[in-house]
PDB file of C-alpha atoms in Angstrom:
ATOM      1  CA  UNK A  62      84.361-208.161 -25.458  1.00 59.00           C
ATOM      2  CA  UNK A  63      87.451-208.155 -27.231  1.00 69.00           C
ATOM      3  CA  UNK A  64      88.915-211.884 -26.210  1.00 77.00           C
ATOM      4  CA  UNK A  65      93.316-209.586 -26.217  1.00 82.00           C
ATOM      5  CA  UNK A  66      91.497-208.200 -23.258  1.00 85.00           C
ATOM      6  CA  UNK A  67      89.516-210.474 -21.674  1.00 87.00           C
ATOM      7  CA  UNK A  68      91.732-213.062 -19.418  1.00 89.00           C
ATOM      8  CA  UNK A  69      92.604-209.498 -16.589  1.00 93.00           C
ATOM      9  CA  UNK A  70      88.177-209.402 -16.257  1.00 95.00           C
ATOM     10  CA  UNK A  71      88.885-211.158 -13.684  1.00 95.00           C
ATOM     11  CA  UNK A  72      91.372-209.015 -11.426  1.00 96.00           C
ATOM     12  CA  UNK A  73      89.274-205.580 -12.907  1.00 97.00           C
ATOM     13  CA  UNK A  74      86.473-206.545 -11.029  1.00 97.00           C
ATOM     14  CA  UNK A  75      88.723-208.391  -7.662  1.00 97.00           C
ATOM     15  CA  UNK A  76      89.712-204.162  -7.402  1.00 97.00           C
ATOM     16  CA  UNK A  77      86.804-203.007  -7.494  1.00 98.00           C
ATOM     17  CA  UNK A  78      85.204-205.222  -5.603  1.00 98.00           C
ATOM     18  CA  UNK A  79      87.886-204.733  -2.671  1.00 97.00           C
ATOM     19  CA  UNK A  80      87.708-201.456  -3.066  1.00 98.00           C
ATOM     20  CA  UNK A  81      83.506-201.679  -2.817  1.00 98.00           C
ATOM     21  CA  UNK A  82      83.384-204.084  -0.305  1.00 97.00           C
ATOM     22  CA  UNK A  83      86.860-203.008   2.111  1.00 97.00           C
ATOM     23  CA  UNK A  84      87.219-199.036   0.742  1.00 98.00           C
ATOM     24  CA  UNK A  85      83.783-197.745   1.167  1.00 98.00           C
ATOM     25  CA  UNK A  86      82.569-195.816   4.134  1.00 98.00           C
ATOM     26  CA  UNK A  87      79.511-196.502   5.872  1.00 97.00           C
ATOM     27  CA  UNK A  88      78.625-193.070   6.529  1.00 96.00           C
ATOM     28  CA  UNK A  89      78.599-190.754   4.326  1.00 97.00           C
ATOM     29  CA  UNK A  90      78.628-194.278   1.157  1.00 98.00           C
ATOM     30  CA  UNK A  91      82.470-192.689  -0.526  1.00 98.00           C
ATOM     31  CA  UNK A  92      85.632-194.481  -1.549  1.00 98.00           C
ATOM     32  CA  UNK A  93      87.578-194.200   1.283  1.00 98.00           C
ATOM     33  CA  UNK A  94      91.703-192.863  -0.289  1.00 97.00           C
ATOM     34  CA  UNK A  95      94.880-193.439   2.960  1.00 97.00           C
ATOM     35  CA  UNK A  96      97.376-191.223   0.932  1.00 96.00           C
ATOM     36  CA  UNK A  97      96.907-188.146  -1.435  1.00 95.00           C
ATOM     37  CA  UNK A  98      98.866-190.774  -3.951  1.00 96.00           C
ATOM     38  CA  UNK A  99      96.009-193.302  -4.110  1.00 96.00           C
ATOM     39  CA  UNK A 100      93.840-190.396  -5.051  1.00 95.00           C
ATOM     40  CA  UNK A 101      96.635-189.610  -7.554  1.00 94.00           C
ATOM     41  CA  UNK A 102      95.860-186.235  -7.968  1.00 96.00           C
ATOM     42  CA  UNK A 103      99.145-186.240  -5.306  1.00 94.00           C
ATOM     43  CA  UNK A 104      99.078-181.507  -4.353  1.00 96.00           C
ATOM     44  CA  UNK A 105      95.709-181.022  -5.776  1.00 95.00           C
ATOM     45  CA  UNK A 106      94.515-178.211  -2.851  1.00 94.00           C
ATOM     46  CA  UNK A 107      91.364-180.074  -1.553  1.00 92.00           C
ATOM     47  CA  UNK A 108      94.327-182.068   0.158  1.00 91.00           C
ATOM     48  CA  UNK A 109      95.354-178.625   1.289  1.00 88.00           C
ATOM     49  CA  UNK A 110      93.339-179.093   4.899  1.00 77.00           C
ATOM     50  CA  UNK A 111      95.866-181.314   6.562  1.00 56.00           C
ATOM     51  CA  UNK A 112      98.708-179.501   6.729  1.00 54.00           C
ATOM     52  CA  UNK A 113      98.572-176.885   9.394  1.00 56.00           C
ATOM     53  CA  UNK A 114     100.457-174.279   7.548  1.00 69.00           C
ATOM     54  CA  UNK A 115      99.822-172.363   3.732  1.00 79.00           C
ATOM     55  CA  UNK A 116     100.660-175.212   0.244  1.00 88.00           C
ATOM     56  CA  UNK A 117     104.397-175.385   0.246  1.00 92.00           C
ATOM     57  CA  UNK A 118     106.074-178.283  -1.620  1.00 94.00           C
ATOM     58  CA  UNK A 119     108.529-178.641   0.213  1.00 94.00           C
ATOM     59  CA  UNK A 120     106.765-179.206   3.326  1.00 92.00           C
ATOM     60  CA  UNK A 121     104.207-180.804   1.753  1.00 93.00           C
ATOM     61  CA  UNK A 122     106.253-183.568   0.223  1.00 95.00           C
ATOM     62  CA  UNK A 123     107.881-183.598   3.142  1.00 95.00           C
ATOM     63  CA  UNK A 124     104.170-184.270   4.729  1.00 92.00           C
ATOM     64  CA  UNK A 125     103.388-187.432   2.187  1.00 95.00           C
ATOM     65  CA  UNK A 126     106.471-189.305   3.993  1.00 96.00           C
ATOM     66  CA  UNK A 127     104.782-189.072   6.300  1.00 96.00           C
ATOM     67  CA  UNK A 128     101.332-189.338   5.786  1.00 95.00           C
ATOM     68  CA  UNK A 129     103.286-193.031   4.586  1.00 97.00           C
ATOM     69  CA  UNK A 130     104.422-194.084   7.659  1.00 97.00           C
ATOM     70  CA  UNK A 131     101.220-193.918   8.885  1.00 97.00           C
ATOM     71  CA  UNK A 132      99.993-195.711   6.864  1.00 97.00           C
ATOM     72  CA  UNK A 133      97.654-199.438   8.428  1.00 97.00           C
ATOM     73  CA  UNK A 134      98.632-202.651   6.571  1.00 97.00           C
ATOM     74  CA  UNK A 135      96.327-205.979   6.937  1.00 95.00           C
ATOM     75  CA  UNK A 136      98.069-208.264   5.434  1.00 93.00           C
ATOM     76  CA  UNK A 137      99.476-206.548   3.121  1.00 92.00           C
ATOM     77  CA  UNK A 138      96.871-203.314   2.431  1.00 94.00           C
ATOM     78  CA  UNK A 139      96.801-200.220   3.083  1.00 96.00           C
ATOM     79  CA  UNK A 140      93.734-200.423   5.862  1.00 96.00           C
ATOM     80  CA  UNK A 141      92.823-197.314   7.050  1.00 97.00           C
ATOM     81  CA  UNK A 142      95.616-193.554   7.780  1.00 96.00           C
ATOM     82  CA  UNK A 143      95.182-192.177  11.834  1.00 95.00           C
ATOM     83  CA  UNK A 144      96.618-189.026   9.676  1.00 94.00           C
ATOM     84  CA  UNK A 145      94.349-188.916   5.997  1.00 94.00           C
ATOM     85  CA  UNK A 146      91.533-190.476   5.290  1.00 95.00           C
ATOM     86  CA  UNK A 147      89.127-189.476   2.665  1.00 95.00           C
ATOM     87  CA  UNK A 148      86.095-190.236   1.683  1.00 96.00           C
ATOM     88  CA  UNK A 149      86.975-188.474  -2.523  1.00 96.00           C
ATOM     89  CA  UNK A 150      83.622-187.816  -4.078  1.00 97.00           C
ATOM     90  CA  UNK A 151      85.909-187.681  -7.559  1.00 98.00           C
ATOM     91  CA  UNK A 152      87.524-190.751  -6.925  1.00 98.00           C
ATOM     92  CA  UNK A 153      84.318-192.379  -6.357  1.00 98.00           C
ATOM     93  CA  UNK A 154      83.181-191.247  -9.805  1.00 98.00           C
ATOM     94  CA  UNK A 155      85.698-192.820 -11.173  1.00 98.00           C
ATOM     95  CA  UNK A 156      85.268-195.935  -9.504  1.00 98.00           C
ATOM     96  CA  UNK A 157      81.517-196.032 -10.028  1.00 98.00           C
ATOM     97  CA  UNK A 158      82.528-195.658 -13.841  1.00 98.00           C
ATOM     98  CA  UNK A 159      84.762-198.105 -14.335  1.00 98.00           C
ATOM     99  CA  UNK A 160      82.393-201.140 -12.517  1.00 98.00           C
ATOM    100  CA  UNK A 161      80.242-199.844 -14.579  1.00 98.00           C
ATOM    101  CA  UNK A 162      81.827-199.663 -18.138  1.00 97.00           C
ATOM    102  CA  UNK A 163      83.082-203.302 -16.897  1.00 97.00           C
ATOM    103  CA  UNK A 164      79.917-204.916 -15.494  1.00 97.00           C
ATOM    104  CA  UNK A 165      77.628-203.913 -18.834  1.00 97.00           C
ATOM    105  CA  UNK A 166      81.219-204.723 -21.012  1.00 94.00           C
ATOM    106  CA  UNK A 167      80.932-208.929 -19.141  1.00 95.00           C
ATOM    107  CA  UNK A 168      77.239-208.618 -17.955  1.00 96.00           C
ATOM    108  CA  UNK A 169      77.767-209.029 -13.963  1.00 97.00           C
ATOM    109  CA  UNK A 170      74.383-207.151 -12.136  1.00 98.00           C
ATOM    110  CA  UNK A 171      76.532-207.161  -8.858  1.00 98.00           C
ATOM    111  CA  UNK A 172      78.870-205.105 -10.166  1.00 98.00           C
ATOM    112  CA  UNK A 173      76.190-203.211 -11.793  1.00 98.00           C
ATOM    113  CA  UNK A 174      74.057-202.499  -9.181  1.00 98.00           C
ATOM    114  CA  UNK A 175      77.285-201.442  -7.209  1.00 98.00           C
ATOM    115  CA  UNK A 176      77.972-198.255  -9.178  1.00 98.00           C
ATOM    116  CA  UNK A 177      74.712-197.353  -9.377  1.00 98.00           C
ATOM    117  CA  UNK A 178      74.747-197.572  -5.445  1.00 98.00           C
ATOM    118  CA  UNK A 179      77.880-195.305  -5.287  1.00 98.00           C
ATOM    119  CA  UNK A 180      76.820-193.452  -8.224  1.00 98.00           C
ATOM    120  CA  UNK A 181      73.511-192.338  -6.096  1.00 98.00           C
ATOM    121  CA  UNK A 182      75.706-191.885  -2.652  1.00 98.00           C
ATOM    122  CA  UNK A 183      77.863-189.602  -4.544  1.00 98.00           C
ATOM    123  CA  UNK A 184      74.835-186.955  -5.354  1.00 98.00           C
ATOM    124  CA  UNK A 185      74.264-187.140  -2.345  1.00 98.00           C
ATOM    125  CA  UNK A 186      77.429-184.882  -0.876  1.00 97.00           C
ATOM    126  CA  UNK A 187      76.716-182.413  -4.414  1.00 97.00           C
ATOM    127  CA  UNK A 188      77.258-178.299  -2.481  1.00 96.00           C
ATOM    128  CA  UNK A 189      74.589-176.458  -4.854  1.00 94.00           C
ATOM    129  CA  UNK A 190      76.516-173.305  -3.097  1.00 93.00           C
ATOM    130  CA  UNK A 191      80.222-174.669  -4.389  1.00 94.00           C
ATOM    131  CA  UNK A 192      78.647-175.938  -7.565  1.00 96.00           C
ATOM    132  CA  UNK A 193      80.864-178.880  -7.456  1.00 97.00           C
ATOM    133  CA  UNK A 194      80.941-183.350  -5.164  1.00 97.00           C
ATOM    134  CA  UNK A 195      82.248-181.962  -1.795  1.00 95.00           C
ATOM    135  CA  UNK A 196      84.968-184.720  -0.500  1.00 95.00           C
ATOM    136  CA  UNK A 197      84.117-185.801   3.497  1.00 94.00           C
ATOM    137  CA  UNK A 198      87.164-185.863   5.735  1.00 92.00           C
ATOM    138  CA  UNK A 199      87.486-188.385   7.777  1.00 92.00           C
ATOM    139  CA  UNK A 200      90.426-188.670   9.499  1.00 89.00           C
ATOM    140  CA  UNK A 201      93.222-185.299   9.320  1.00 79.00           C
ATOM    141  CA  UNK A 202      92.019-182.627   7.529  1.00 63.00           C
ATOM    142  CA  UNK A 203      88.964-181.697   9.257  1.00 63.00           C
ATOM    143  CA  UNK A 204      86.114-180.115   7.723  1.00 59.00           C
ATOM    144  CA  UNK A 205      85.274-181.123   4.153  1.00 63.00           C
ATOM    145  CA  UNK A 206      87.105-179.875   0.984  1.00 75.00           C
ATOM    146  CA  UNK A 207      84.665-178.335  -1.529  1.00 76.00           C
ATOM    147  CA  UNK A 208      87.426-176.803  -3.110  1.00 89.00           C
ATOM    148  CA  UNK A 209      86.833-176.533  -7.004  1.00 95.00           C
ATOM    149  CA  UNK A 210      89.509-178.730  -9.279  1.00 97.00           C
ATOM    150  CA  UNK A 211      88.079-180.782 -11.913  1.00 98.00           C
ATOM    151  CA  UNK A 212      88.204-183.847 -11.057  1.00 98.00           C
ATOM    152  CA  UNK A 213      84.854-183.439  -8.586  1.00 97.00           C
ATOM    153  CA  UNK A 214      83.637-183.034 -10.606  1.00 98.00           C
ATOM    154  CA  UNK A 215      83.896-186.762 -12.252  1.00 98.00           C
ATOM    155  CA  UNK A 216      79.741-187.279 -11.263  1.00 98.00           C
ATOM    156  CA  UNK A 217      79.471-186.339 -14.665  1.00 98.00           C
ATOM    157  CA  UNK A 218      80.049-189.554 -15.212  1.00 98.00           C
ATOM    158  CA  UNK A 219      77.639-191.310 -13.617  1.00 98.00           C
ATOM    159  CA  UNK A 220      74.899-188.494 -12.117  1.00 98.00           C
ATOM    160  CA  UNK A 221      71.902-189.776 -13.046  1.00 97.00           C
ATOM    161  CA  UNK A 222      70.744-186.234 -10.863  1.00 98.00           C
ATOM    162  CA  UNK A 223      69.619-183.378 -14.341  1.00 98.00           C
ATOM    163  CA  UNK A 224      70.009-180.672 -12.348  1.00 98.00           C
ATOM    164  CA  UNK A 225      72.939-181.358 -10.617  1.00 98.00           C
ATOM    165  CA  UNK A 226      74.770-182.215 -13.795  1.00 98.00           C
ATOM    166  CA  UNK A 227      73.638-178.784 -15.834  1.00 98.00           C
ATOM    167  CA  UNK A 228      74.745-176.804 -12.982  1.00 98.00           C
ATOM    168  CA  UNK A 229      78.000-179.261 -13.189  1.00 98.00           C
ATOM    169  CA  UNK A 230      78.550-179.214 -16.546  1.00 98.00           C
ATOM    170  CA  UNK A 231      78.239-175.388 -16.382  1.00 98.00           C
ATOM    171  CA  UNK A 232      81.015-174.283 -14.328  1.00 98.00           C
ATOM    172  CA  UNK A 233      83.025-176.571 -16.174  1.00 98.00           C
ATOM    173  CA  UNK A 234      82.581-174.071 -19.610  1.00 98.00           C
ATOM    174  CA  UNK A 235      82.163-171.235 -17.131  1.00 98.00           C
ATOM    175  CA  UNK A 236      85.380-168.504 -18.397  1.00 97.00           C
ATOM    176  CA  UNK A 237      85.834-167.464 -14.335  1.00 97.00           C
ATOM    177  CA  UNK A 238      86.265-170.969 -13.140  1.00 97.00           C
ATOM    178  CA  UNK A 239      87.374-173.694 -15.291  1.00 98.00           C
ATOM    179  CA  UNK A 240      87.451-173.046 -18.860  1.00 98.00           C
ATOM    180  CA  UNK A 241      90.348-171.098 -19.721  1.00 98.00           C
ATOM    181  CA  UNK A 242      92.697-170.567 -22.475  1.00 97.00           C
ATOM    182  CA  UNK A 243      93.584-174.252 -23.382  1.00 96.00           C
ATOM    183  CA  UNK A 244      91.683-175.402 -20.452  1.00 91.00           C
ATOM    184  CA  UNK A 245      90.427-175.984 -18.745  1.00 98.00           C
ATOM    185  CA  UNK A 246      91.962-175.885 -15.350  1.00 98.00           C
ATOM    186  CA  UNK A 247      92.185-178.803 -12.782  1.00 98.00           C
ATOM    187  CA  UNK A 248      91.282-176.448 -10.657  1.00 98.00           C
ATOM    188  CA  UNK A 249      89.461-173.379 -11.128  1.00 98.00           C
ATOM    189  CA  UNK A 250      91.235-170.540 -12.017  1.00 98.00           C
ATOM    190  CA  UNK A 251      89.460-168.322  -9.645  1.00 97.00           C
ATOM    191  CA  UNK A 252      89.828-170.328  -6.159  1.00 95.00           C
ATOM    192  CA  UNK A 253      92.845-168.970  -3.424  1.00 93.00           C
ATOM    193  CA  UNK A 254      95.023-172.130  -3.890  1.00 93.00           C
ATOM    194  CA  UNK A 255      94.956-171.845  -8.619  1.00 96.00           C
ATOM    195  CA  UNK A 256      98.697-171.663  -9.966  1.00 97.00           C
ATOM    196  CA  UNK A 257      98.611-172.456 -13.504  1.00 98.00           C
ATOM    197  CA  UNK A 258     101.983-173.709 -13.668  1.00 97.00           C
ATOM    198  CA  UNK A 259     101.857-175.843 -10.355  1.00 97.00           C
ATOM    199  CA  UNK A 260     101.514-179.964 -10.490  1.00 97.00           C
ATOM    200  CA  UNK A 261      97.928-180.933 -10.129  1.00 97.00           C
ATOM    201  CA  UNK A 262      97.485-176.291  -8.882  1.00 97.00           C
ATOM    202  CA  UNK A 263      95.965-175.621 -10.859  1.00 98.00           C
ATOM    203  CA  UNK A 264      97.837-177.669 -14.667  1.00 98.00           C
ATOM    204  CA  UNK A 265      95.391-179.940 -17.466  1.00 98.00           C
ATOM    205  CA  UNK A 266      95.899-183.226 -17.539  1.00 98.00           C
ATOM    206  CA  UNK A 267      95.041-184.127 -21.058  1.00 98.00           C
ATOM    207  CA  UNK A 268      93.217-187.348 -19.311  1.00 98.00           C
ATOM    208  CA  UNK A 269      90.960-185.447 -16.807  1.00 98.00           C
ATOM    209  CA  UNK A 270      89.970-183.218 -20.118  1.00 98.00           C
ATOM    210  CA  UNK A 271      89.080-186.702 -21.981  1.00 98.00           C
ATOM    211  CA  UNK A 272      87.281-187.280 -18.905  1.00 98.00           C
ATOM    212  CA  UNK A 273      84.173-184.931 -19.475  1.00 98.00           C
ATOM    213  CA  UNK A 274      84.536-185.131 -23.202  1.00 98.00           C
ATOM    214  CA  UNK A 275      82.807-188.918 -22.872  1.00 98.00           C
ATOM    215  CA  UNK A 276      81.091-187.548 -19.959  1.00 98.00           C
ATOM    216  CA  UNK A 277      79.799-185.466 -22.588  1.00 98.00           C
ATOM    217  CA  UNK A 278      79.205-187.756 -25.218  1.00 97.00           C
ATOM    218  CA  UNK A 279      77.809-190.085 -22.735  1.00 96.00           C
ATOM    219  CA  UNK A 280      74.758-187.441 -21.626  1.00 96.00           C
ATOM    220  CA  UNK A 281      73.696-186.185 -26.015  1.00 97.00           C
ATOM    221  CA  UNK A 282      75.551-182.672 -25.633  1.00 98.00           C
ATOM    222  CA  UNK A 283      77.201-182.726 -28.280  1.00 97.00           C
ATOM    223  CA  UNK A 284      78.792-179.317 -29.047  1.00 97.00           C
ATOM    224  CA  UNK A 285      79.746-179.820 -25.284  1.00 98.00           C
ATOM    225  CA  UNK A 286      81.749-182.656 -26.164  1.00 98.00           C
ATOM    226  CA  UNK A 287      83.248-180.872 -29.030  1.00 97.00           C
ATOM    227  CA  UNK A 288      84.361-177.876 -27.608  1.00 98.00           C
ATOM    228  CA  UNK A 289      85.477-180.549 -24.686  1.00 98.00           C
ATOM    229  CA  UNK A 290      87.576-182.052 -27.816  1.00 98.00           C
ATOM    230  CA  UNK A 291      89.584-179.077 -29.695  1.00 98.00           C
ATOM    231  CA  UNK A 292      90.156-178.134 -25.858  1.00 98.00           C
ATOM    232  CA  UNK A 293      91.973-181.789 -25.928  1.00 98.00           C
ATOM    233  CA  UNK A 294      93.330-181.126 -29.533  1.00 98.00           C
ATOM    234  CA  UNK A 295      94.990-177.975 -28.883  1.00 97.00           C
ATOM    235  CA  UNK A 296      96.322-178.518 -26.100  1.00 98.00           C
ATOM    236  CA  UNK A 297      97.886-181.362 -26.989  1.00 98.00           C
ATOM    237  CA  UNK A 298      99.309-180.673 -29.782  1.00 97.00           C
ATOM    238  CA  UNK A 299     100.422-177.511 -29.555  1.00 96.00           C
ATOM    239  CA  UNK A 300     101.694-178.703 -25.732  1.00 97.00           C
ATOM    240  CA  UNK A 301     104.614-181.144 -27.924  1.00 97.00           C
ATOM    241  CA  UNK A 302     102.415-184.344 -26.467  1.00 98.00           C
ATOM    242  CA  UNK A 303     102.957-183.374 -22.670  1.00 98.00           C
ATOM    243  CA  UNK A 304     102.148-185.405 -19.810  1.00 98.00           C
ATOM    244  CA  UNK A 305      99.793-181.663 -18.632  1.00 98.00           C
ATOM    245  CA  UNK A 306      99.841-177.552 -19.819  1.00 98.00           C
ATOM    246  CA  UNK A 307      99.756-174.629 -18.679  1.00 98.00           C
ATOM    247  CA  UNK A 308      96.019-173.959 -19.379  1.00 98.00           C
ATOM    248  CA  UNK A 309      96.740-170.370 -20.147  1.00 98.00           C
ATOM    249  CA  UNK A 310      99.778-170.118 -22.548  1.00 98.00           C
ATOM    250  CA  UNK A 311      99.907-173.763 -23.388  1.00 98.00           C
ATOM    251  CA  UNK A 312     103.466-174.238 -22.925  1.00 98.00           C
ATOM    252  CA  UNK A 313     104.697-178.167 -21.365  1.00 98.00           C
ATOM    253  CA  UNK A 314     104.827-179.609 -18.852  1.00 98.00           C
ATOM    254  CA  UNK A 315     106.370-182.811 -16.683  1.00 97.00           C
ATOM    255  CA  UNK A 316     107.732-185.827 -19.565  1.00 96.00           C
ATOM    256  CA  UNK A 317     107.039-184.135 -22.586  1.00 96.00           C
ATOM    257  CA  UNK A 318     106.034-186.285 -25.625  1.00 96.00           C
ATOM    258  CA  UNK A 319     104.436-188.787 -22.498  1.00 95.00           C
ATOM    259  CA  UNK A 320     102.235-192.019 -24.191  1.00 95.00           C
ATOM    260  CA  UNK A 321      98.503-189.810 -22.002  1.00 94.00           C
ATOM    261  CA  UNK A 322      98.673-187.334 -24.709  1.00 96.00           C
ATOM    262  CA  UNK A 323      97.801-189.734 -27.565  1.00 96.00           C
ATOM    263  CA  UNK A 324      94.581-189.220 -26.377  1.00 96.00           C
ATOM    264  CA  UNK A 325      94.353-186.659 -28.914  1.00 97.00           C
ATOM    265  CA  UNK A 326      93.164-189.040 -30.946  1.00 96.00           C
ATOM    266  CA  UNK A 327      90.561-189.260 -29.124  1.00 96.00           C
ATOM    267  CA  UNK A 328      89.507-185.813 -29.080  1.00 97.00           C
ATOM    268  CA  UNK A 329      90.161-185.451 -33.047  1.00 97.00           C
ATOM    269  CA  UNK A 330      87.976-188.461 -33.583  1.00 96.00           C
ATOM    270  CA  UNK A 331      85.232-186.698 -32.148  1.00 96.00           C
ATOM    271  CA  UNK A 332      85.110-183.637 -34.271  1.00 95.00           C
ATOM    272  CA  UNK A 333      86.292-185.340 -37.490  1.00 88.00           C
ATOM    273  CA  UNK A 334      83.061-186.863 -37.849  1.00 70.00           C
ATOM    274  CA  UNK A 335      80.927-184.347 -37.087  1.00 50.00           C
ATOM    275  CA  UNK A 336      83.050-181.907 -39.144  1.00 48.00           C
ATOM    276  CA  UNK A 337      83.276-179.281 -36.243  1.00 48.00           C
ATOM    277  CA  UNK A 338      85.027-175.838 -37.054  1.00 50.00           C
ATOM    278  CA  UNK A 339      86.496-174.156 -34.060  1.00 49.00           C
ATOM    279  CA  UNK A 340      84.850-173.301 -31.334  1.00 46.00           C
ATOM    280  CA  UNK A 341      85.119-171.354 -28.012  1.00 50.00           C
TER     281      UNK A 341
END
């Protein structure tokens, strides 16, 4: 615990408590997102069930603006959206992971209990046939989203199911799906929607690679962590510290340089102590 950031603990706890109390779907147990922007994965193919027509960036941008207008507020906060309400496996995993981190740091047993319950709920949405955790579409997209994206595998951060973990990590390192030359990619390469140069349609993002690297470290998967660290360093530095990059070519995409590409230093920190040779 660092005194320099201790003043943030109360606000961070309040934010997580809000999600648990007001955004947790009682039936699925997952945390609801009411707009793609809330998830962070704006143009993810996991949301393609919402518009009836095939994905077109201009059409989807128009749809996203319409989804802002359909949000219903309560006390200034987004409360419901009859056109988009999704229990997101990936977002739920991030909430559970952060709640566990903060709960351990502040010895908050209540927060730790909520994190464990959410992690258990996430594991209830594992689809073995697809090798991924699945969303639950409550409003808007009809049917369950099982498009294989890297964020949907963030359950590796919190899952207690050894079988799910083995399969999820195997998917990350599968050359036909996520394990690309400069990957892992944001969308599995064998998905019809895969586009390695498009925003959240297949491009690689340093923060996503970092999170699965951390998961491998925490799970004692040293070789897996080193392989991910190498890709993180290769992508960040090779792209000129770009916001994101093409996992097939390494070409930088988005803002360059981007501050979060400094996560390359975390990858170097994983590789250097072990004296690891380059891995493929």
